[in-house]
Amino acid sequence: MEIGLVGLGKMGGNMRTRLRDAGHTVVGYDRNAELSDASSLEDMVGKLPAPRVVWVMVPAGDPTRETVRTLRDLLDEGDLVVDGGNSRWTDDQENAALLAERGIGFVDCGVSGGVWGLKNGYALMCGGSAEDVAKVQPAFDALKPEGDSGFVHAGRAPGAGHFAKMVHNGIEYAIMQSYAEGFELLEKVDLVENVTEVFDSWREGTVIRSWLLDLLVEALKEDTHLDQIAGYAEDSGEGRWTVEAAIDHAVPLNVIAASLFARFTSRQEESPAMKAIAAMRNQFGGHATRTAPPPGGDAS
Amino acid sequence: MEIGLVGLGKMGGNMRTRLRDAGHTVVGYDRNAELSDASSLEDMVGKLPAPRVVWVMVPAGDPTRETVRTLRDLLDEGDLVVDGGNSRWTDDQENAALLAERGIGFVDCGVSGGVWGLKNGYALMCGGSAEDVAKVQPAFDALKPEGDSGFVHAGRAPGAGHFAKMVHNGIEYAIMQSYAEGFELLEKVDLVENVTEVFDSWREGTVIRSWLLDLLVEALKEDTHLDQIAGYAEDSGEGRWTVEAAIDHAVPLNVIAASLFARFTSRQEESPAMKAIAAMRNQFGGHATRTAPPPGGDAS
Amino acid sequence: MEIGLVGLGKMGGNMRTRLRDAGHTVVGYDRNAELSDASSLEDMVGKLPAPRVVWVMVPAGDPTRETVRTLRDLLDEGDLVVDGGNSRWTDDQENAALLAERGIGFVDCGVSGGVWGLKNGYALMCGGSAEDVAKVQPAFDALKPEGDSGFVHAGRAPGAGHFAKMVHNGIEYAIMQSYAEGFELLEKVDLVENVTEVFDSWREGTVIRSWLLDLLVEALKEDTHLDQIAGYAEDSGEGRWTVEAAIDHAVPLNVIAASLFARFTSRQEESPAMKAIAAMRNQFGGHATRTAPPPGGDAS
Amino acid sequence: MEIGLVGLGKMGGNMRTRLRDAGHTVVGYDRNAELSDASSLEDMVGKLPAPRVVWVMVPAGDPTRETVRTLRDLLDEGDLVVDGGNSRWTDDQENAALLAERGIGFVDCGVSGGVWGLKNGYALMCGGSAEDVAKVQPAFDALKPEGDSGFVHAGRAPGAGHFAKMVHNGIEYAIMQSYAEGFELLEKVDLVENVTEVFDSWREGTVIRSWLLDLLVEALKEDTHLDQIAGYAEDSGEGRWTVEAAIDHAVPLNVIAASLFARFTSRQEESPAMKAIAAMRNQFGGHATRTAPPPGGDAS
């Protein structure tokens, strides 16, 4: 098929390659002219045969929203936009409605796979009408991994795909935290002498073998005590949205929320909450509290 | 090698089969005469050539403790006992000391694999001196999976193997809870129409692919909404001991502890804590509280 | 001062009484004619001298939003609306903007005190410009408790008061859960023979003495083991919004979130998450799982 | 009554004063001769009339254990030892048994009140037989606060008092964390302009008014943003034991455990768990990870 692809960063660029390797014609557009196949969004649209399919792969939020609005003006009735970025499912509902006003179709697609996707394929979770999804299916087939898994049409309403991907990421946070807590405990005890070997041994025959475990073992083999890595983790929107969605539906999400909070904590130089704890202890018990350290100093 | 094997239940029986399939001679003993190769522990010991290796595969705690004490009287200096059950690492330290008084060696070995171990091999995590471990290595090689992983000598002190296995189980609790929370959220929203297909799609190309995910998909394919399964989970000792060990070492273990507590909660017909919450709400706000339901009735 | 009061339910009715007891003139309106001093909102507005102050005490969300829209049409420039309900702070920002279009002032006010407020006074947390707050100050002074505390002008932007009240409620959830967990532990052990007496003793001289503790002791004296109370707790919006606000600001809120989730769990007849746990256990270990109980039966 | 008092530190010294102010005769012993009324434990015992009562107020664990053993040799049948320190309830059971061998009675007593106890009285939670408790009652009456509360005979078995005090401390951790999380959220938002005033206003008329809130307000008035206090909190044994006791009894203790873990985290300069998270992120996504900062540098 012929397909437009907006956003040729690390993810978009690799996806273009994988689509072309599968024999599809991709007209890519990126603000960076060196990466781009077209001089503008308008130029890209002009190079595609109608009915057109344009896959948007730009950051979630305003960049995606603006791209969708621009495409709404450039595309015609019967064309189709795919949002393959990390949009919140509620954005999909707004974007789909905007495009529907002009008779333009919409499919949202959560994409997992990171830098490994080019070689192994991307896991795809999409939402949209069966008709719209069918129009993109050749591209989905090229992008997904080879086996029976790796693609799902999660629901017919816009946002179903991104919702499924969002929950995937929430689960991912908690699984990572699970291994991380186990790692910390093993590192702290003297009884277990080689933590890397223990994790490596778990890769076969255990209940907890997984791809994330494989990755952690790779990291430990490079840096046994992770001395070169700071104990600091960003969070993307999906983890936050997962907890918010759970709250909306009264779903208790203890471990996913705790995993998200652990990332928040990891980014704090000092915890205001723990200052309050220390202040109360100081008031009631004459417990020794440390005064705040000089800048750059050691608070523990 | 020739090896004694005490306890021929589901796990022990399968391990005997796998050892024999690898060409080893196993003299098994079980209180159930139909399963047993020997009429008594003494008979089993008598059938083994010195120096003897006896693998104990009985429930943790008193049964293991008693078996070790009996073997201490039956075995000779230079013989070796392997505890392959689910003992707490502190029990290993006691049992090793008891046996050492008589010059009998000790290796503790955590075994993972469940009913799948017979076919795929068991993941093994052992503790003990290099000399003692070497004596059991042929059996370890027969029991472990085929690849490079699945076996580790976690440390030289007694208990290192069971400690590693214990942490494995703590991680297992939390990974299971991670998927479970994601499942509940997807079940609760209408947006995602086929939760089983979403989980199935995650088996390839995603960050969260794992053996536990494979198992969950199997279960969902049999019973899409798990209508036939009660939301109830036992916990074995390992999860509890993991949290206790973390407390001893001042390691924050938020998600593993929350996973353990979720199992406790799942087994309560009614929560005394939530009764207290309801009682306070009733006092301060005239909030409607439900009176306790009649037996067998519906509290929610 | 003269003040309009919309909503004469349990809270609004008691507040009217307390305002009148302090010498203020209150024109109350309620859809229930038996409670109302006016035949309609329009009638109520007509009975107030300009510049008017109208205190809205109706359920958060649409009822408050609709009341504000109606008042916007009935009031004049220079008049003022106070939202004393449980609105989300973001609603305040919208309502304030709507009223500002017509030159009508707005003060949001979180009110705590429940059924005890009539006698002891209500704790008040308000947001709005200093000028607007000053116009309502006589009413605030009548409603608040007698001492130095119990009233705060939390910020000049609309929503500051409800935000402070929201955080108050989040803290409240977690403090209640703190006592509740302690209660459950004491109830479970045989060592402590009279849990009610223990809680009662804590009311003086301890670090944890509080008004909530007093309430819990009252409840325990009426029903020692809380046999007549179901372990079931609703949650109002404030607890949820607190966690959402924390997520927006990357604040780790472990205990408040866990307290909210405990309420969610308390309302589930059966946990889908724990069904998933049981299903996985069943797959990997042949662990005995219970089949779902017959309706009305016992799942634990 | 006449009573021996071992350990005249901050707590013990103040308790001696309060006992004497009530008219009791106290023979205190401390290793520090300047504080001591006796030259040795033996000298102290010699100065007491039989049957003797000796209150031990030394650090939990070995110091208390050794003091009890020494007293066991110095005291006679019919004498009585009170352990008023922070012993684990399991220690009480051992100490009581040791003393019982010689016909010496035992009462355990958890004491709350800190530096405020001298003036306001100490909350006391004791365990032991009714006969033994009766022998100490005059001292209890002198030490407790004036009102009806502040003293409880929690159970007849040794350890009942310390168990109740332990749960008190677990609850204390969680209540402190509740306020602390609320403080952090308010500090982070711009909407609320004066956090200290908000907390101060909560001291009357709210659901969350408490003694701990009073203390926090005192601290905030001295140092509005707690700039002079490090976000660092020690934990005593009681918080840990509370979680362990809950695990033993399968009681879900989510907020108390999370509060304990927050203290552990506050004492870490860097989190091994979060290093593992960062390492996995780096492997799968090419996510930028920070390398470990130079000593003294900024990891956030």
Tab-separated table of N, CA and C in Angstrom, chain D residues 86-131:
chain	number	residue	atom	x	y	z
D	86	ASN	N	11.034	-0.332	75.443
D	86	ASN	CA	10.382	-0.590	74.160
D	86	ASN	C	10.604	-2.011	73.674
D	87	SER	N	10.529	-2.970	74.581
D	87	SER	CA	10.819	-4.356	74.212
D	87	SER	C	9.795	-4.916	73.226
D	88	ARG	N	10.252	-5.842	72.414
D	88	ARG	CA	9.359	-6.611	71.554
D	88	ARG	C	8.574	-7.555	72.457
D	89	TRP	N	7.290	-7.775	72.091
D	89	TRP	CA	6.467	-8.596	72.973
D	89	TRP	C	7.004	-10.006	73.147
D	90	THR	N	7.720	-10.500	72.158
D	90	THR	CA	8.290	-11.846	72.289
D	90	THR	C	9.400	-11.880	73.339
D	91	ASP	N	10.116	-10.769	73.495
D	91	ASP	CA	11.117	-10.697	74.563
D	91	ASP	C	10.446	-10.795	75.926
D	92	ASP	N	9.286	-10.169	76.055
D	92	ASP	CA	8.563	-10.219	77.326
D	92	ASP	C	8.260	-11.662	77.722
D	93	GLN	N	7.853	-12.430	76.720
D	93	GLN	CA	7.483	-13.814	77.017
D	93	GLN	C	8.690	-14.580	77.552
D	94	GLU	N	9.865	-14.308	76.967
D	94	GLU	CA	11.087	-14.965	77.448
D	94	GLU	C	11.473	-14.457	78.838
D	95	ASN	N	11.419	-13.141	78.991
D	95	ASN	CA	11.827	-12.575	80.279
D	95	ASN	C	10.890	-12.999	81.410
D	96	ALA	N	9.611	-13.038	81.114
D	96	ALA	CA	8.647	-13.471	82.138
D	96	ALA	C	8.917	-14.908	82.563
D	97	ALA	N	9.228	-15.757	81.579
D	97	ALA	CA	9.473	-17.166	81.900
D	97	ALA	C	10.723	-17.319	82.763
D	98	LEU	N	11.761	-16.547	82.406
D	98	LEU	CA	12.999	-16.590	83.190
D	98	LEU	C	12.745	-16.208	84.645
D	99	LEU	N	11.997	-15.144	84.841
D	99	LEU	CA	11.729	-14.666	86.197
D	99	LEU	C	10.805	-15.620	86.949
D	100	ALA	N	9.858	-16.195	86.220
D	100	ALA	CA	8.897	-17.101	86.863
D	100	ALA	C	9.597	-18.317	87.455
D	101	GLU	N	10.694	-18.715	86.831
D	101	GLU	CA	11.451	-19.856	87.368
D	101	GLU	C	11.858	-19.613	88.816
D	102	ARG	N	12.016	-18.340	89.152
D	102	ARG	CA	12.428	-17.995	90.507
D	102	ARG	C	11.286	-17.409	91.327
D	103	GLY	N	10.092	-17.521	90.806
D	103	GLY	CA	8.951	-17.010	91.551
D	103	GLY	C	8.826	-15.499	91.539
D	104	ILE	N	9.498	-14.869	90.582
D	104	ILE	CA	9.452	-13.403	90.475
D	104	ILE	C	8.406	-13.027	89.421
D	105	GLY	N	7.559	-12.098	89.773
D	105	GLY	CA	6.510	-11.678	88.841
D	105	GLY	C	7.029	-10.751	87.757
D	106	PHE	N	6.191	-10.545	86.728
D	106	PHE	CA	6.605	-9.713	85.598
D	106	PHE	C	5.408	-8.961	85.031
D	107	VAL	N	5.611	-7.695	84.789
D	107	VAL	CA	4.620	-6.879	84.082
D	107	VAL	C	5.348	-6.135	82.976
D	108	ASP	N	4.814	-6.192	81.751
D	108	ASP	CA	5.396	-5.373	80.677
D	108	ASP	C	4.530	-4.133	80.503
D	109	CYS	N	5.167	-3.024	80.210
D	109	CYS	CA	4.407	-1.780	80.114
D	109	CYS	C	4.960	-0.902	78.996
D	110	GLY	N	4.157	-0.720	77.960
D	110	GLY	CA	4.507	0.245	76.922
D	110	GLY	C	4.198	1.643	77.398
D	111	VAL	N	5.118	2.554	77.169
D	111	VAL	CA	4.990	3.916	77.685
D	111	VAL	C	5.066	4.904	76.526
D	112	SER	N	4.066	5.748	76.401
D	112	SER	CA	4.070	6.779	75.371
D	112	SER	C	4.039	8.147	76.024
D	113	GLY	N	4.631	9.118	75.375
D	113	GLY	CA	4.534	10.459	75.929
D	113	GLY	C	5.750	11.322	75.680
D	114	GLY	N	6.886	10.695	75.469
D	114	GLY	CA	8.083	11.455	75.133
D	114	GLY	C	8.369	12.541	76.150
D	115	VAL	N	8.919	13.636	75.641
D	115	VAL	CA	9.345	14.710	76.544
D	115	VAL	C	8.152	15.424	77.184
D	116	TRP	N	6.947	15.188	76.654
D	116	TRP	CA	5.765	15.836	77.204
D	116	TRP	C	5.200	15.090	78.406
D	117	GLY	N	5.716	13.893	78.645
D	117	GLY	CA	5.119	13.035	79.659
D	117	GLY	C	5.279	13.570	81.077
D	118	LEU	N	6.415	14.196	81.340
D	118	LEU	CA	6.650	14.697	82.698
D	118	LEU	C	5.507	15.608	83.129
D	119	LYS	N	5.108	16.491	82.228
D	119	LYS	CA	4.068	17.456	82.566
D	119	LYS	C	2.650	16.870	82.413
D	120	ASN	N	2.414	16.191	81.281
D	120	ASN	CA	1.055	15.754	80.940
D	120	ASN	C	0.725	14.337	81.388
D	121	GLY	N	1.735	13.620	81.785
D	121	GLY	CA	1.524	12.220	82.112
D	121	GLY	C	1.837	11.323	80.924
D	122	TYR	N	2.092	10.059	81.247
D	122	TYR	CA	2.456	9.083	80.224
D	122	TYR	C	1.286	8.145	79.979
D	123	ALA	N	1.035	7.856	78.695
D	123	ALA	CA	0.056	6.807	78.390
D	123	ALA	C	0.721	5.460	78.635
D	124	LEU	N	0.015	4.589	79.327
D	124	LEU	CA	0.588	3.311	79.754
D	124	LEU	C	-0.270	2.154	79.266
D	125	MET	N	0.369	1.158	78.657
D	125	MET	CA	-0.331	-0.045	78.209
D	125	MET	C	0.402	-1.236	78.819
D	126	CYS	N	-0.242	-1.960	79.748
D	126	CYS	CA	0.514	-3.008	80.424
D	126	CYS	C	-0.090	-4.390	80.230
D	127	GLY	N	0.769	-5.380	80.418
D	127	GLY	CA	0.371	-6.776	80.336
D	127	GLY	C	0.879	-7.539	81.545
D	128	GLY	N	0.109	-8.538	81.988
D	128	GLY	CA	0.524	-9.319	83.149
D	128	GLY	C	-0.702	-9.754	83.942
D	129	SER	N	-0.474	-10.580	84.941
D	129	SER	CA	-1.604	-11.067	85.736
D	129	SER	C	-2.222	-9.922	86.525
D	130	ALA	N	-3.486	-10.073	86.854
D	130	ALA	CA	-4.183	-9.030	87.615
D	130	ALA	C	-3.473	-8.763	88.936
D	131	GLU	N	-2.957	-9.821	89.568
D	131	GLU	CA	-2.277	-9.651	90.854
D	131	GLU	C	-1.016	-8.801	90.690
